[in-house]
Tab-separated table of C-alpha atoms in Angstrom:
chain	number	residue	atom	x	y	z
M	1	UNK	CA	-10.562	-11.267	15.086
M	2	UNK	CA	-6.833	-9.806	15.147
M	3	UNK	CA	-3.999	-10.350	12.825
M	4	UNK	CA	-2.290	-12.812	15.399
M	5	UNK	CA	-5.347	-14.884	15.750
M	6	UNK	CA	-6.153	-14.951	12.093
M	7	UNK	CA	-2.400	-16.087	11.274
M	8	UNK	CA	-2.913	-18.703	14.192
M	9	UNK	CA	-6.016	-20.085	12.824
M	10	UNK	CA	-4.494	-20.785	9.465
M	11	UNK	CA	-1.545	-22.300	11.142
M	12	UNK	CA	-3.847	-24.572	13.026
M	13	UNK	CA	-5.590	-25.664	9.934
M	14	UNK	CA	-2.344	-26.438	8.115
M	15	UNK	CA	-1.309	-23.207	6.343
M	16	UNK	CA	1.556	-21.863	8.005
M	17	UNK	CA	2.601	-18.361	6.851
M	18	UNK	CA	6.263	-17.335	6.483
M	19	UNK	CA	7.101	-13.679	7.677
M	20	UNK	CA	10.448	-11.794	7.634
M	21	UNK	CA	12.770	-12.289	10.483
M	22	UNK	CA	11.289	-10.720	13.646
M	23	UNK	CA	8.165	-9.671	12.019
M	24	UNK	CA	4.610	-10.317	13.493
M	25	UNK	CA	1.275	-10.889	11.695
M	26	UNK	CA	-0.126	-7.358	10.690
M	27	UNK	CA	-2.819	-5.958	8.526
M	28	UNK	CA	-0.751	-6.670	5.427
M	29	UNK	CA	-1.903	-10.357	5.847
M	30	UNK	CA	-5.036	-9.544	3.846
M	31	UNK	CA	-3.120	-8.269	0.827
M	32	UNK	CA	-0.873	-11.197	0.790
M	33	UNK	CA	1.996	-9.777	2.943
M	34	UNK	CA	3.369	-13.231	3.964
M	35	UNK	CA	4.817	-16.239	2.236
M	36	UNK	CA	3.398	-19.832	1.859
M	37	UNK	CA	3.757	-23.029	0.047
M	38	UNK	CA	1.447	-23.890	-2.683
M	39	UNK	CA	0.839	-27.265	-1.339
M	40	UNK	CA	-0.286	-25.637	1.827
M	41	UNK	CA	-2.508	-23.264	0.109
M	42	UNK	CA	-4.268	-26.028	-1.979
M	43	UNK	CA	-4.810	-28.053	1.184
M	44	UNK	CA	-6.257	-25.057	2.977
M	45	UNK	CA	-8.472	-24.530	-0.170
M	46	UNK	CA	-9.908	-28.022	0.609
M	47	UNK	CA	-12.071	-26.583	3.638
M	48	UNK	CA	-14.543	-24.885	0.990
M	49	UNK	CA	-15.304	-28.468	-0.263
M	50	UNK	CA	-15.128	-30.420	2.998
M	51	UNK	CA	-17.729	-28.440	5.036
M	52	UNK	CA	-15.352	-26.152	6.609
M	53	UNK	CA	-12.710	-28.640	7.409
M	54	UNK	CA	-9.044	-28.321	6.004
M	55	UNK	CA	-7.446	-31.528	5.136
M	56	UNK	CA	-3.857	-32.254	4.886
M	57	UNK	CA	-2.857	-32.671	1.401
M	58	UNK	CA	-2.889	-36.362	0.106
M	59	UNK	CA	-1.076	-37.432	-2.958
M	60	UNK	CA	-1.993	-41.244	-2.904
M	61	UNK	CA	-5.369	-42.774	-1.867
M	62	UNK	CA	-3.573	-44.629	0.814
M	63	UNK	CA	-2.536	-41.770	2.737
M	64	UNK	CA	-4.337	-40.967	6.108
M	65	UNK	CA	-6.983	-38.449	6.220
M	66	UNK	CA	-6.034	-35.484	8.507
M	67	UNK	CA	-8.286	-32.459	8.835
M	68	UNK	CA	-8.700	-29.420	11.122
M	69	UNK	CA	-11.981	-27.183	11.323
M	70	UNK	CA	-11.232	-23.774	9.682
M	71	UNK	CA	-14.582	-22.330	9.347
M	72	UNK	CA	-18.311	-23.275	9.659
M	73	UNK	CA	-19.878	-25.400	6.938
M	74	UNK	CA	-22.264	-22.625	6.147
M	75	UNK	CA	-19.460	-20.067	5.541
M	76	UNK	CA	-17.413	-22.673	3.412
M	77	UNK	CA	-20.577	-23.056	1.208
M	78	UNK	CA	-21.206	-19.348	0.764
M	79	UNK	CA	-17.405	-18.828	-0.067
M	80	UNK	CA	-17.278	-21.709	-2.514
M	81	UNK	CA	-20.224	-20.470	-4.323
M	82	UNK	CA	-18.903	-16.948	-4.466
M	83	UNK	CA	-15.672	-18.204	-6.039
M	84	UNK	CA	-17.759	-20.036	-8.582
M	85	UNK	CA	-19.427	-17.060	-9.620
M	86	UNK	CA	-22.712	-17.862	-7.915
M	87	UNK	CA	-22.721	-15.095	-5.320
M	88	UNK	CA	-26.356	-13.844	-6.135
M	89	UNK	CA	-28.919	-16.235	-4.457
M	90	UNK	CA	-31.147	-18.084	-6.527
M	91	UNK	CA	-34.033	-20.837	-5.595
M	92	UNK	CA	-32.915	-24.124	-4.744
M	93	UNK	CA	-34.310	-25.607	-7.803
M	94	UNK	CA	-32.258	-23.293	-9.983
M	95	UNK	CA	-29.162	-23.920	-7.941
M	96	UNK	CA	-26.598	-26.161	-9.538
M	97	UNK	CA	-25.981	-29.179	-7.048
M	98	UNK	CA	-22.490	-29.863	-8.335
M	99	UNK	CA	-20.758	-26.607	-7.997
M	100	UNK	CA	-18.755	-25.153	-11.132
M	101	UNK	CA	-15.100	-24.615	-11.073
M	102	UNK	CA	-14.458	-22.276	-8.091
M	103	UNK	CA	-11.208	-20.542	-8.308
M	104	UNK	CA	-9.100	-17.709	-6.945
M	105	UNK	CA	-5.899	-16.061	-8.139
M	106	UNK	CA	-2.795	-14.463	-6.492
M	107	UNK	CA	0.285	-12.480	-7.774
M	108	UNK	CA	3.260	-11.960	-5.597
M	109	UNK	CA	5.190	-8.566	-5.233
M	110	UNK	CA	7.390	-7.668	-8.111
M	111	UNK	CA	5.712	-10.344	-10.544
M	112	UNK	CA	7.829	-13.121	-8.956
M	113	UNK	CA	5.025	-15.553	-8.670
M	114	UNK	CA	1.559	-16.044	-10.444
M	115	UNK	CA	-0.653	-18.697	-8.909
M	116	UNK	CA	-4.255	-20.049	-9.050
M	117	UNK	CA	-6.275	-22.587	-6.884
M	118	UNK	CA	-9.423	-24.201	-8.180
M	119	UNK	CA	-11.931	-26.682	-6.998
M	120	UNK	CA	-13.999	-28.642	-9.197
M	121	UNK	CA	-16.604	-31.256	-8.068
M	122	UNK	CA	-13.778	-33.791	-7.218
M	123	UNK	CA	-10.416	-32.292	-7.355
M	124	UNK	CA	-8.387	-29.426	-5.898
M	125	UNK	CA	-6.032	-27.898	-8.382
M	126	UNK	CA	-3.202	-25.655	-7.687
M	127	UNK	CA	-1.125	-23.846	-10.382
M	128	UNK	CA	2.153	-21.922	-9.887
M	129	UNK	CA	4.189	-20.046	-12.633
M	130	UNK	CA	7.255	-18.401	-11.993
M	131	UNK	CA	11.104	-18.783	-11.998
M	132	UNK	CA	12.830	-21.036	-9.225
M	133	UNK	CA	15.140	-18.243	-8.510
M	134	UNK	CA	12.542	-15.671	-7.800
M	135	UNK	CA	13.454	-13.525	-10.589
M	136	UNK	CA	10.514	-11.139	-11.679
M	137	UNK	CA	8.724	-11.894	-14.866
M	138	UNK	CA	7.328	-8.810	-16.041
M	139	UNK	CA	3.563	-8.913	-16.953
M	140	UNK	CA	3.056	-12.174	-14.985
M	141	UNK	CA	0.063	-12.183	-12.855
M	142	UNK	CA	-2.350	-14.932	-11.722
M	143	UNK	CA	-5.315	-14.382	-14.123
M	144	UNK	CA	-3.068	-14.147	-17.289
M	145	UNK	CA	-0.581	-16.766	-16.456
M	146	UNK	CA	-1.992	-19.029	-14.109
M	147	UNK	CA	-5.711	-19.326	-14.956
M	148	UNK	CA	-5.273	-20.645	-18.631
M	149	UNK	CA	-3.302	-23.527	-17.149
M	150	UNK	CA	-5.852	-24.166	-14.274
M	151	UNK	CA	-8.888	-24.190	-17.004
M	152	UNK	CA	-6.877	-26.915	-19.078
M	153	UNK	CA	-6.171	-29.006	-16.302
M	154	UNK	CA	-9.666	-28.693	-15.134
M	155	UNK	CA	-10.952	-29.703	-18.625
M	156	UNK	CA	-8.568	-32.803	-18.610
M	157	UNK	CA	-9.954	-33.997	-15.288
M	158	UNK	CA	-13.554	-33.492	-16.255
M	159	UNK	CA	-13.000	-35.525	-19.331
M	160	UNK	CA	-11.724	-38.587	-17.405
M	161	UNK	CA	-14.204	-41.555	-17.156
M	162	UNK	CA	-13.914	-41.538	-13.436
M	163	UNK	CA	-15.538	-38.020	-13.369
M	164	UNK	CA	-18.826	-39.195	-14.953
M	165	UNK	CA	-19.069	-42.709	-13.483
M	166	UNK	CA	-21.881	-42.505	-10.727
M	167	UNK	CA	-22.427	-38.953	-11.280
M	168	UNK	CA	-20.713	-35.935	-9.538
M	169	UNK	CA	-20.595	-35.256	-5.986
M	170	UNK	CA	-23.421	-32.815	-4.989
M	171	UNK	CA	-23.140	-29.954	-2.758
M	172	UNK	CA	-26.463	-28.912	-1.250
M	173	UNK	CA	-27.233	-25.871	0.569
M	174	UNK	CA	-26.772	-26.193	4.378
M	175	UNK	CA	-29.484	-25.350	6.546
M	176	UNK	CA	-27.632	-22.541	8.233
M	177	UNK	CA	-27.587	-20.654	4.931
M	178	UNK	CA	-30.594	-18.705	3.534
M	179	UNK	CA	-31.571	-15.953	1.234
M	180	UNK	CA	-31.846	-12.401	2.225
M	181	UNK	CA	-31.999	-8.792	1.099
M	182	UNK	CA	-29.751	-6.276	2.490
M	183	UNK	CA	-29.725	-2.383	2.053
M	184	UNK	CA	-26.710	-0.316	1.785
M	185	UNK	CA	-25.275	1.711	3.486
M	186	UNK	CA	-26.577	0.224	6.810
M	187	UNK	CA	-25.950	-3.415	5.762
M	188	UNK	CA	-29.367	-4.705	7.117
M	189	UNK	CA	-32.784	-5.134	5.530
M	190	UNK	CA	-35.254	-2.431	5.796
M	191	UNK	CA	-38.933	-1.959	4.724
M	192	UNK	CA	-39.651	-1.339	1.072
M	193	UNK	CA	-39.670	2.451	0.283
M	194	UNK	CA	-37.471	3.234	3.318
M	195	UNK	CA	-35.444	6.272	2.340
M	196	UNK	CA	-32.266	5.049	4.253
M	197	UNK	CA	-32.098	1.996	1.736
M	198	UNK	CA	-30.026	3.465	-1.041
M	199	UNK	CA	-29.268	0.259	-2.628
M	200	UNK	CA	-31.007	-3.050	-2.234
M	201	UNK	CA	-29.100	-6.394	-2.964
M	202	UNK	CA	-29.791	-9.937	-2.726
M	203	UNK	CA	-27.536	-12.065	-0.553
M	204	UNK	CA	-26.799	-15.181	1.073
M	205	UNK	CA	-27.141	-15.060	4.878
M	206	UNK	CA	-25.215	-17.083	7.457
M	207	UNK	CA	-27.464	-18.110	10.335
M	208	UNK	CA	-29.941	-15.481	9.178
M	209	UNK	CA	-27.557	-12.935	10.564
M	210	UNK	CA	-27.559	-9.348	8.920
M	211	UNK	CA	-24.456	-7.598	10.595
M	212	UNK	CA	-24.461	-3.890	10.213
M	213	UNK	CA	-21.715	-2.275	8.096
M	214	UNK	CA	-18.359	-2.527	9.741
M	215	UNK	CA	-16.885	0.870	10.419
M	216	UNK	CA	-13.117	1.494	10.666
M	217	UNK	CA	-12.226	2.903	14.073
M	218	UNK	CA	-11.507	6.433	14.341
M	219	UNK	CA	-13.416	7.251	11.020
M	220	UNK	CA	-16.640	8.066	12.402
M	221	UNK	CA	-18.087	9.640	15.522
M	222	UNK	CA	-19.694	7.828	18.125
M	223	UNK	CA	-23.057	7.606	16.380
M	224	UNK	CA	-21.511	5.941	13.292
M	225	UNK	CA	-23.435	6.468	10.236
M	226	UNK	CA	-26.809	6.743	11.692
M	227	UNK	CA	-27.874	10.188	12.422
M	228	UNK	CA	-30.704	11.577	14.294
M	229	UNK	CA	-32.034	14.575	12.453
M	230	UNK	CA	-34.788	17.100	13.251
M	231	UNK	CA	-36.542	19.019	10.321
M	232	UNK	CA	-39.208	21.681	10.001
M	233	UNK	CA	-42.234	21.777	7.592
M	234	UNK	CA	-39.941	22.726	4.728
M	235	UNK	CA	-37.471	19.793	5.309
M	236	UNK	CA	-34.794	21.729	6.648
M	237	UNK	CA	-32.554	20.611	9.579
M	238	UNK	CA	-33.414	22.396	12.697
M	239	UNK	CA	-32.489	22.148	16.543
M	240	UNK	CA	-34.463	19.658	18.512
M	241	UNK	CA	-36.222	22.254	20.374
M	242	UNK	CA	-37.320	24.336	17.513
M	243	UNK	CA	-41.048	24.524	16.943
M	244	UNK	CA	-42.616	22.069	14.789
M	245	UNK	CA	-39.292	19.815	14.760
M	246	UNK	CA	-39.877	16.191	13.647
M	247	UNK	CA	-37.318	13.712	14.466
M	248	UNK	CA	-36.044	11.148	11.678
M	249	UNK	CA	-32.905	8.869	11.210
M	250	UNK	CA	-30.760	9.259	8.343
M	251	UNK	CA	-28.162	6.535	7.321
M	252	UNK	CA	-25.286	7.881	5.390
M	253	UNK	CA	-22.378	6.058	3.542
M	254	UNK	CA	-19.096	5.298	5.458
M	255	UNK	CA	-16.906	8.398	5.365
M	256	UNK	CA	-14.120	6.972	3.288
M	257	UNK	CA	-16.542	6.469	0.341
M	258	UNK	CA	-17.692	10.195	0.314
M	259	UNK	CA	-15.161	11.280	-2.283
M	260	UNK	CA	-16.420	8.605	-4.793
M	261	UNK	CA	-19.944	9.035	-4.336
M	262	UNK	CA	-22.238	10.783	-6.504
M	263	UNK	CA	-23.193	14.405	-5.110
M	264	UNK	CA	-26.784	13.323	-4.250
M	265	UNK	CA	-25.184	10.514	-2.071
M	266	UNK	CA	-22.703	12.352	-0.175
M	267	UNK	CA	-23.158	12.973	3.537
M	268	UNK	CA	-23.815	16.766	3.202
M	269	UNK	CA	-26.644	16.301	0.542
M	270	UNK	CA	-28.276	13.157	2.475
M	271	UNK	CA	-28.394	15.453	5.686
M	272	UNK	CA	-29.937	18.244	3.926
M	273	UNK	CA	-29.733	21.993	4.263
M	274	UNK	CA	-29.880	23.717	7.733
M	275	UNK	CA	-32.468	26.200	8.566
M	276	UNK	CA	-31.228	29.786	8.853
M	277	UNK	CA	-33.895	30.843	11.535
M	278	UNK	CA	-33.330	27.934	13.733
M	279	UNK	CA	-30.293	25.973	12.841
M	280	UNK	CA	-29.070	22.771	14.358
M	281	UNK	CA	-25.828	22.448	16.385
M	282	UNK	CA	-22.999	22.647	14.155
M	283	UNK	CA	-21.309	19.655	15.598
M	284	UNK	CA	-24.256	17.333	14.597
M	285	UNK	CA	-23.312	17.263	10.682
M	286	UNK	CA	-19.523	17.742	10.986
M	287	UNK	CA	-17.850	14.542	9.804
M	288	UNK	CA	-14.708	13.541	11.824
M	289	UNK	CA	-11.514	14.727	10.286
M	290	UNK	CA	-9.404	11.701	9.061
M	291	UNK	CA	-5.710	11.908	8.071
M	292	UNK	CA	-4.398	9.193	5.479
M	293	UNK	CA	-0.924	8.793	3.979
M	294	UNK	CA	0.910	8.364	7.335
M	295	UNK	CA	0.119	6.508	10.446
M	296	UNK	CA	0.891	7.459	13.889
M	297	UNK	CA	4.055	5.465	15.074
M	298	UNK	CA	5.408	4.991	11.575
M	299	UNK	CA	9.162	4.404	10.836
M	300	UNK	CA	9.883	6.008	7.441
M	301	UNK	CA	12.917	4.967	5.580
M	302	UNK	CA	14.491	6.748	2.555
M	303	UNK	CA	15.161	4.786	-0.525
M	304	UNK	CA	18.880	3.905	-1.088
M	305	UNK	CA	20.590	6.778	-2.718
M	306	UNK	CA	17.681	9.289	-1.977
M	307	UNK	CA	18.491	12.230	-0.036
M	308	UNK	CA	14.563	12.980	0.749
M	309	UNK	CA	11.177	11.398	1.060
M	310	UNK	CA	7.935	12.634	-0.278
M	311	UNK	CA	4.736	11.766	1.476
M	312	UNK	CA	1.580	12.372	-0.240
M	313	UNK	CA	-1.085	13.113	2.292
M	314	UNK	CA	-4.847	13.673	2.286
M	315	UNK	CA	-7.687	14.242	4.619
M	316	UNK	CA	-11.233	13.120	4.324
M	317	UNK	CA	-14.369	14.604	6.558
M	318	UNK	CA	-13.768	17.638	8.449
M	319	UNK	CA	-15.081	21.161	7.526
M	320	UNK	CA	-13.794	23.887	5.217
M	321	UNK	CA	-10.247	24.863	5.022
M	322	UNK	CA	-7.401	22.859	6.278
M	323	UNK	CA	-4.287	24.219	8.079
M	324	UNK	CA	-1.012	21.887	8.186
M	325	UNK	CA	1.749	22.040	10.758
M	326	UNK	CA	4.980	19.843	10.833
M	327	UNK	CA	6.739	19.968	14.325
M	328	UNK	CA	4.643	23.145	15.141
M	329	UNK	CA	5.593	25.010	11.927
M	330	UNK	CA	2.796	26.060	9.617
M	331	UNK	CA	2.988	24.880	6.036
M	332	UNK	CA	1.623	26.577	2.902
M	333	UNK	CA	-0.990	23.856	2.066
M	334	UNK	CA	-4.602	24.700	2.749
M	335	UNK	CA	-6.498	22.061	0.844
M	336	UNK	CA	-7.499	18.478	1.677
M	337	UNK	CA	-4.301	17.078	0.169
M	338	UNK	CA	-0.668	17.883	0.246
M	339	UNK	CA	2.788	16.458	-0.367
M	340	UNK	CA	5.265	16.500	2.532
M	341	UNK	CA	9.001	16.788	1.803
M	342	UNK	CA	11.348	15.691	4.404
M	343	UNK	CA	15.231	15.430	4.218
M	344	UNK	CA	16.370	15.408	7.830
M	345	UNK	CA	16.207	12.248	9.637
M	346	UNK	CA	14.484	12.286	13.327
M	347	UNK	CA	11.231	12.510	15.168
M	348	UNK	CA	8.527	14.506	13.450
M	349	UNK	CA	4.833	15.367	14.235
M	350	UNK	CA	2.095	16.218	11.750
M	351	UNK	CA	-1.008	18.065	12.622
M	352	UNK	CA	-3.763	19.120	10.558
M	353	UNK	CA	-6.786	21.221	11.721
M	354	UNK	CA	-10.014	22.316	9.880
M	355	UNK	CA	-12.397	25.433	10.315
M	356	UNK	CA	-14.502	23.255	12.697
M	357	UNK	CA	-11.567	23.152	15.213
M	358	UNK	CA	-11.012	19.252	14.675
M	359	UNK	CA	-7.419	17.970	14.589
M	360	UNK	CA	-5.719	14.975	13.295
M	361	UNK	CA	-2.215	14.063	13.904
M	362	UNK	CA	0.499	11.392	13.477
M	363	UNK	CA	3.908	11.280	15.100
M	364	UNK	CA	6.505	9.394	12.761
M	365	UNK	CA	10.230	8.785	12.726
M	366	UNK	CA	12.233	9.392	9.592
M	367	UNK	CA	15.491	7.354	9.210
């Protein structure tokens, strides 16, 4: 699902997003890069308590019920349990039928707004704190400012006689939701003892589906994170036509995670050493070279009063030393990270190359 379709689905369910003039939905939506009214956010959260259907906010019992489908009943049930702190599957006999308070917080840019939305067994609760004129409040964020109020309102509602009269509504597990185990990094279940199961976790499954790990375009080669490897009797990697070569499959962690992994879990360690007498093709274990810090087609604007701009850049993957070029001219940097300083507006092209001959490039405009 792309950004425009995602925003359209929210709008159809009653949650229109406010964007700057002339702007279109983009990837910043996932980080809150749009505006919305609190009452619309609260109404959209009703989908988690109404089997995936978002209802228009009703302030009086006599108001008509208007609802639109936003997600499947199974997806709504799983997300609500996650927000209630019940992400780990348990047997149905141990699963609370009345869901505890499920809540989510948010903080707008510059600490201007702090909000929290909660769902208990009967009510939706929306909390907003801030200043009407949008003035920032230093140190204000959702968990510190809005959640305490959310808990107070929730406790007051739970203490009302109407909440206990006749018992609380139950929220049984839909038939489309089941328990399962998945293995990382692949994201799917593997037999016990499989060396590619680096971490085994219990999970709720929707329609018994176990989708593989989602990979970002351009950050992996065509084979993804699953590598065919041939080894000799010593466990060294060899070419496929070497005597005694035995084929196996090795699943590695996605490339962007490599710098944060323990040494034993990094891609090079998982693939293992190469044989000196019958080495594999060098391209088999060279991770794609990925440039981050600037994207192709970006428009960079200097801050008011600033004569220059500084761009922290880094690469992941690749092999060995790096060579950096700006508009065809070499830079002094030779490592995986560098900071590019520019003071002249215009069109620029950045290229980085590694020892394996791989290149990554980005063309951008400085204004």
